CSV table of C-alpha atoms in Angstrom, one decimal:
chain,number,residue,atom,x,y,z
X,1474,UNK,CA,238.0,216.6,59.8
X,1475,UNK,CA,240.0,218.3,57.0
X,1476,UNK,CA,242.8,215.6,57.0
X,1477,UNK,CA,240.6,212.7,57.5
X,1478,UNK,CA,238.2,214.2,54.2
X,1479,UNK,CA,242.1,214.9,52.3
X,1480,UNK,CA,242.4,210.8,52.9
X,1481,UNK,CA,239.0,210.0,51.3
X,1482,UNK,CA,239.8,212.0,48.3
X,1483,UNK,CA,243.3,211.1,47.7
X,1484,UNK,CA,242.0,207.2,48.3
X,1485,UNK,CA,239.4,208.0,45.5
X,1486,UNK,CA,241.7,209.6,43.3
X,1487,UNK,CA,244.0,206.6,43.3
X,1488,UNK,CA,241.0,203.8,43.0
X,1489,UNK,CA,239.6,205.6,40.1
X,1490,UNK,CA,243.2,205.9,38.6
X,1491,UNK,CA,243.6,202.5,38.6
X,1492,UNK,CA,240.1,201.9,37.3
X,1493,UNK,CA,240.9,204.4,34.7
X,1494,UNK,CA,244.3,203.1,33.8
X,1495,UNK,CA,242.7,199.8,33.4
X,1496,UNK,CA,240.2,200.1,31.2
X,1497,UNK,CA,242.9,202.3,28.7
X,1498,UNK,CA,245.4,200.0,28.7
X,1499,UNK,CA,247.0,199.4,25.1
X,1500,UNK,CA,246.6,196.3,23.5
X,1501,UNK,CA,249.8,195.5,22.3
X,1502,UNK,CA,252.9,196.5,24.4
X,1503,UNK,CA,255.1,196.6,21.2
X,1504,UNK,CA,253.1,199.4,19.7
X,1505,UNK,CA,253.1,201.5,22.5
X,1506,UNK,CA,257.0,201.2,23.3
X,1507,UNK,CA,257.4,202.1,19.6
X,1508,UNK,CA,254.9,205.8,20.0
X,1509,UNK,CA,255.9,206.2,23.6
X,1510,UNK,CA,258.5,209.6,24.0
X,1511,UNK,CA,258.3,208.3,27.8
X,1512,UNK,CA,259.8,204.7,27.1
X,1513,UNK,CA,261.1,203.9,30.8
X,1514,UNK,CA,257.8,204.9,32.9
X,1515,UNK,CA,255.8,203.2,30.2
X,1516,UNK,CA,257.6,200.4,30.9
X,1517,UNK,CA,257.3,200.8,34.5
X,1518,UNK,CA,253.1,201.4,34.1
X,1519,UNK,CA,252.9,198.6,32.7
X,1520,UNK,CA,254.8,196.4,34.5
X,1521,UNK,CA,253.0,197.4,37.8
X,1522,UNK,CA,249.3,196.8,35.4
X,1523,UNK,CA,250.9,193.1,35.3
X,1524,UNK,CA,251.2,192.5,38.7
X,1525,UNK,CA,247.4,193.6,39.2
X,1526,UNK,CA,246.3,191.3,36.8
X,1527,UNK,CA,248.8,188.4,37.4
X,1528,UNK,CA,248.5,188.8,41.4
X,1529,UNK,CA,246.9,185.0,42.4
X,1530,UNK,CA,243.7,185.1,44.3
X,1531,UNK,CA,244.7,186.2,47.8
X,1532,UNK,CA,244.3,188.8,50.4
X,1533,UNK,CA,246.1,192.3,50.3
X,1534,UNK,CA,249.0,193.1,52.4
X,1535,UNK,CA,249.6,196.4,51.2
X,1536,UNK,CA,247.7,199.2,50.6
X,1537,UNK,CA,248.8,199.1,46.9
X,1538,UNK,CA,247.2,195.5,46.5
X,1539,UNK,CA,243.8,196.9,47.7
X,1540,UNK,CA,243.4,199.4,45.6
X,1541,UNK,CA,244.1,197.1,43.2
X,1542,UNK,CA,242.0,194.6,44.3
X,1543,UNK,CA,239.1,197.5,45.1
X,1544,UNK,CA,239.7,198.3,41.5
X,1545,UNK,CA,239.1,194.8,39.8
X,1546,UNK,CA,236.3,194.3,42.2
X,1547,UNK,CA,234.3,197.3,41.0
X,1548,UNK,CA,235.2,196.7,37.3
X,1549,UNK,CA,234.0,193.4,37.6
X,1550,UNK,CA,230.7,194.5,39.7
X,1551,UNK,CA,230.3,196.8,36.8
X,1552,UNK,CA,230.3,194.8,34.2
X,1553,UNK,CA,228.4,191.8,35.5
X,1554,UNK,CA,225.6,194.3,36.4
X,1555,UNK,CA,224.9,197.7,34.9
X,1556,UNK,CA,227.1,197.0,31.5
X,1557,UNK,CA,224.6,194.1,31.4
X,1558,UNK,CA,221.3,195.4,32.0
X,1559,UNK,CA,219.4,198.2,33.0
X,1560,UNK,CA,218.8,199.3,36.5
X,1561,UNK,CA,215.1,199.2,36.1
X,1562,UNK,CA,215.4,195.5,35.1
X,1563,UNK,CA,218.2,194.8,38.3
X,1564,UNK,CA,215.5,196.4,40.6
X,1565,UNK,CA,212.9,194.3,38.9
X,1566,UNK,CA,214.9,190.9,39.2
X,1567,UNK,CA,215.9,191.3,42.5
X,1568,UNK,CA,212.6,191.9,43.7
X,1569,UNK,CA,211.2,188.6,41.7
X,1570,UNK,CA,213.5,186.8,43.4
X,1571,UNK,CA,213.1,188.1,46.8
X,1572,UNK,CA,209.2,187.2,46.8
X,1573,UNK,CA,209.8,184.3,45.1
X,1574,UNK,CA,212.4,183.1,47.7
X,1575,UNK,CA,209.9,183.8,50.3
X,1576,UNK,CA,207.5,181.7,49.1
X,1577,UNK,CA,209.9,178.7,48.5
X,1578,UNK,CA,209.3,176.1,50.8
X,1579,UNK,CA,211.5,173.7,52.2
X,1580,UNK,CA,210.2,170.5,51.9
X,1581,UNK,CA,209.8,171.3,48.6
X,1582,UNK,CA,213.4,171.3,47.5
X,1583,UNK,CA,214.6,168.8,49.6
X,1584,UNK,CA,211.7,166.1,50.4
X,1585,UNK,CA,210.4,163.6,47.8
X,1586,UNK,CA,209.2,160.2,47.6
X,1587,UNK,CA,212.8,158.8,48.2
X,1588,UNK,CA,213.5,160.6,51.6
X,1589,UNK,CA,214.0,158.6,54.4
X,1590,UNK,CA,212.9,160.0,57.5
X,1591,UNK,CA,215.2,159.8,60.4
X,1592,UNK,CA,214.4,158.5,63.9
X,1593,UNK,CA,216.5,157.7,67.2
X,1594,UNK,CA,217.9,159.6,70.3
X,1595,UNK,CA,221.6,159.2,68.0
X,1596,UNK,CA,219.6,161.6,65.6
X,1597,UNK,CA,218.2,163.6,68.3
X,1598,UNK,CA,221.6,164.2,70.0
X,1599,UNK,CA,223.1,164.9,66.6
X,1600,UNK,CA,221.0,167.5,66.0
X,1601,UNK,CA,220.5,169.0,69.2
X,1602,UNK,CA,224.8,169.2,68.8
X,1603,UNK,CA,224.4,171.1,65.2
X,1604,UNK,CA,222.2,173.3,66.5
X,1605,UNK,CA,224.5,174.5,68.9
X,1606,UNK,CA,227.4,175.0,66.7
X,1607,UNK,CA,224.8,176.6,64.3
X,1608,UNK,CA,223.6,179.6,67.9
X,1609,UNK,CA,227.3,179.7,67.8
X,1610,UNK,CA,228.2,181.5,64.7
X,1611,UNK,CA,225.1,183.4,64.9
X,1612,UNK,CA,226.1,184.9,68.2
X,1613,UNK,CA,229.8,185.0,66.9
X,1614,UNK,CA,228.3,187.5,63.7
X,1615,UNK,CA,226.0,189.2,65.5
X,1616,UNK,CA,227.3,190.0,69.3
X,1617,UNK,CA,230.8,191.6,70.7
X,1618,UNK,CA,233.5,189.3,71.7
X,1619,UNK,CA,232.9,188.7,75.2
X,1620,UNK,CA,229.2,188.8,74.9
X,1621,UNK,CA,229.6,185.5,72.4
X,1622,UNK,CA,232.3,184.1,74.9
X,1623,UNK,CA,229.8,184.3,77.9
X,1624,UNK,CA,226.8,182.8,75.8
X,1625,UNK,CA,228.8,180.4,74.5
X,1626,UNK,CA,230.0,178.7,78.0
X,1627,UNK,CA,233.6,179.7,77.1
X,1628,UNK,CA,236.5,182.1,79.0
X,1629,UNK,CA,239.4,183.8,77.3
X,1630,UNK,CA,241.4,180.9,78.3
X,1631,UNK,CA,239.3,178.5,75.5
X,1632,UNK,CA,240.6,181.0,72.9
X,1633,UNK,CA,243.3,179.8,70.8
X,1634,UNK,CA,243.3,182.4,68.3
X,1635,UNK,CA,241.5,185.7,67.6
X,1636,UNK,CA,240.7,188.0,64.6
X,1637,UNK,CA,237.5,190.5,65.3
X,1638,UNK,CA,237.6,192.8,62.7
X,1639,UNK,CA,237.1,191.9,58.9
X,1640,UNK,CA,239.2,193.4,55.9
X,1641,UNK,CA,239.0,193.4,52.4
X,1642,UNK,CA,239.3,189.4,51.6
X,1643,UNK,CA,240.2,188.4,55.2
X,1644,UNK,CA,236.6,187.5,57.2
X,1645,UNK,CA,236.7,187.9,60.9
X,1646,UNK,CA,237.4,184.5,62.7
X,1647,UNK,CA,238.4,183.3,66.1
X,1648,UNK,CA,239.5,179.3,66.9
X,1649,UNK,CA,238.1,177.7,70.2
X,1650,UNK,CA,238.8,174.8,72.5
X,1651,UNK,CA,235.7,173.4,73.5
X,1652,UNK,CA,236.7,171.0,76.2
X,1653,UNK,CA,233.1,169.3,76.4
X,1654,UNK,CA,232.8,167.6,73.1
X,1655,UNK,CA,236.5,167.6,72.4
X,1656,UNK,CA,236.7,169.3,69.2
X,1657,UNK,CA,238.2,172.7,68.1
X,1658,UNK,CA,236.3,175.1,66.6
X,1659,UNK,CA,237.2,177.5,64.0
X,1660,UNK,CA,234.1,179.8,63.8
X,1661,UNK,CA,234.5,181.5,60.7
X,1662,UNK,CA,232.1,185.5,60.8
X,1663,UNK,CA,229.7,186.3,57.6
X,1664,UNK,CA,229.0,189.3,56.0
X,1665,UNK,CA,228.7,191.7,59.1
X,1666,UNK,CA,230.5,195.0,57.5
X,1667,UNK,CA,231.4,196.6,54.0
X,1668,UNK,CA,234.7,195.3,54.2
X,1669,UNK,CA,232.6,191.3,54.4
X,1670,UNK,CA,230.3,192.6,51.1
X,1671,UNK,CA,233.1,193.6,49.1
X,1672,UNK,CA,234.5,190.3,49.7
X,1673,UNK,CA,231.6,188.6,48.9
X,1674,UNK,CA,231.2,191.0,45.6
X,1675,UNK,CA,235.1,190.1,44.4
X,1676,UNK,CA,232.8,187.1,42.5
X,1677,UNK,CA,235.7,186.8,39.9
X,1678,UNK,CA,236.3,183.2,38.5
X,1679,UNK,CA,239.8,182.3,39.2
X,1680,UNK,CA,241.5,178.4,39.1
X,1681,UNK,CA,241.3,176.4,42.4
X,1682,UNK,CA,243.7,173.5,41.3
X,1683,UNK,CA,244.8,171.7,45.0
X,1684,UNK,CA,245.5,168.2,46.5
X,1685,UNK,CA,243.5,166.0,48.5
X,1686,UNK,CA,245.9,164.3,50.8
X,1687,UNK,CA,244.4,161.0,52.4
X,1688,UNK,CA,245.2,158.8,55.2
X,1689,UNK,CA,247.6,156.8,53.1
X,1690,UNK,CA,249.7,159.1,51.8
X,1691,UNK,CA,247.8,159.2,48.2
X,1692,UNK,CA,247.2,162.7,47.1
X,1693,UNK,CA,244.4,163.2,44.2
X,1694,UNK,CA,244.8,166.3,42.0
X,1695,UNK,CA,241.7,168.3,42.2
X,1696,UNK,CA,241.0,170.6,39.2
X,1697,UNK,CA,238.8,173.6,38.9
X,1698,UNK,CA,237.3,177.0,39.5
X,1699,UNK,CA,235.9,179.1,42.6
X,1700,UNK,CA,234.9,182.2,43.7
X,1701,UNK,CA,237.7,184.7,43.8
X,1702,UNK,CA,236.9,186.4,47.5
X,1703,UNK,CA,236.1,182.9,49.1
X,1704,UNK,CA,239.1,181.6,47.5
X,1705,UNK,CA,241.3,184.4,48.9
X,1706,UNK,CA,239.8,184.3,52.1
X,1707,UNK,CA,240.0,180.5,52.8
X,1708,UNK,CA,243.3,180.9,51.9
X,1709,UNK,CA,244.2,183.8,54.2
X,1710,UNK,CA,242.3,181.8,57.3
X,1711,UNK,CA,244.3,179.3,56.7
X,1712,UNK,CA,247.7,180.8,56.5
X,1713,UNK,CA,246.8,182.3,60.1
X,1714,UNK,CA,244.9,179.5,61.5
X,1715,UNK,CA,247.5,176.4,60.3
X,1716,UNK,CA,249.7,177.1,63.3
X,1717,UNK,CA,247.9,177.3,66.1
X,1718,UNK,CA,245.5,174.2,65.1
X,1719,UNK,CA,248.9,172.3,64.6
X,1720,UNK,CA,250.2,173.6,68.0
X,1721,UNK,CA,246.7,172.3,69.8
X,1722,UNK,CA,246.6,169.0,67.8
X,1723,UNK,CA,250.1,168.5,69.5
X,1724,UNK,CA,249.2,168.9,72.8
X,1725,UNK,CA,245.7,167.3,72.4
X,1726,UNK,CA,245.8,164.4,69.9
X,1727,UNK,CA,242.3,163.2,70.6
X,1728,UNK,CA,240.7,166.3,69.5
X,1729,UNK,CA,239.0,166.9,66.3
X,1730,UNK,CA,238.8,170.1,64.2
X,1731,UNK,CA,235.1,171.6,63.2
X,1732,UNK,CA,234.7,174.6,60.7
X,1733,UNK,CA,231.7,176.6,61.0
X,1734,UNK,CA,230.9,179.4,58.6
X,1735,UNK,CA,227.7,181.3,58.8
X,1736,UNK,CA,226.2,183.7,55.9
């Protein structure tokens, strides 16, 4: 009890040194070499505050990088929040929107005098099949392992790859081979834990500049912006995923690869 409450301070002393050490850091580097008596661990503080704030958008692989990344996440919740407005107007907001979300109906938003209504068992059976992979990641968030496994009509055998427990910018995901429609499935868990809401929160806007690569070999230069947690998390999944997807593809050809992500 006594070491595990030592861990939670010491973990809380370093977050809110960094948070600290953030917010006071000088302006102008030159100035501060010129008044520092402490010229060589200046330079070293400083040059670790550049990695923080240079470090692209991906998940932490060191205990150093999250706190670093706890850090920015709460300045950033901080100041697109409470430095903004008052709590009594948050509370209010969020409430509006709640009740009015509720009474939002669908057709609403999406049907209009240009829909098209669709008929035909192709429909049907389309879907019927999108509902499925829909009960999927629903029992993938909300159910144990094998509990999903056995709902799902699958054995351990069908699992390719397998990452149950979230961490900070790295979503729980597993990757399946379902044999009946010939597809693989990477099933990709929504916010279940603190670790998944602190991910979500990282809402940063960072650059997502990427290629499109196309059948023919013609890549087209995509440029832009995203969310800083998704970023980092699609980017993690697909680090760990890219191998064993190539691996399958290999030794099935004919299959097809289907992302599902639930929130």
């Amino acid at each position: 009890m006594a070491t595990a409450t030592m861990a939670t301070a010491a973990g809380a002393a370093m977050l809110l040194y960094y948070v600290l050490s953030k917010r006071l850091s000088p302006k102008d580097d030159d100035e501060d070499d010129s008044n520092d008596h402490h010229g060589g661990l200046s330079r070293l503080n400083r040059s670790v505050r550049r990695k923080i704030l240079r470090r692209p958008a991906q998940a932490p692989a060191t205990w150093f990088e999250t706190m670093g990344t706890l850090s920015e996440t709460l300045r950033f919740t901080y100041s697109e929040t409470l430095a903004k407005w008052p709590i009594g107007d948050l509370a209010f907001g969020i409430n509006y929107l709640m009740r009015r979300q509720g009474n939002l109906h669908v057709a609403s938003v999406y049907a209009g005098n240009s829909s098209v209504q669709l008929k035909g068992p192709e429909i049907i059976a389309e879907l019927v099949y999108f509902l499925r992979l829909l009960t999927l990641c629903m029992l993938f968030s909300k159910k144990p392992f094998p509990v999903f496994l056995e709902s799902g009509g699958y054995s351990q055998e069908d699992v390719l790859l397998q990452e149950p427990k979230a961490g900070l910018l790295k979503p729980a995901f597993t990757i399946l081979c379902d044999k009946s429609s010939r597809v693989f499935l990477l099933l990709i868990r929504g916010t279940h834990s603190i670790k998944d809401t602190l991910t979500a929160v990282t809402g940063a806007v960072v650059p997502f500049h990427h290629s499109v690569i196309h059948e023919g070999g013609i890549s087209n230069l995509v440029l832009g912006y995203a969310h800083c947690g998704m970023v980092a998390a699609a980017r993690w999944i697909a680090k760990l995923s890219t191998p064993s997807l190539l691996k399958a593809l290999d030794e099935h050809p004919d299959y097809k690869i289907k992302v599902d992500l639930i929130y």
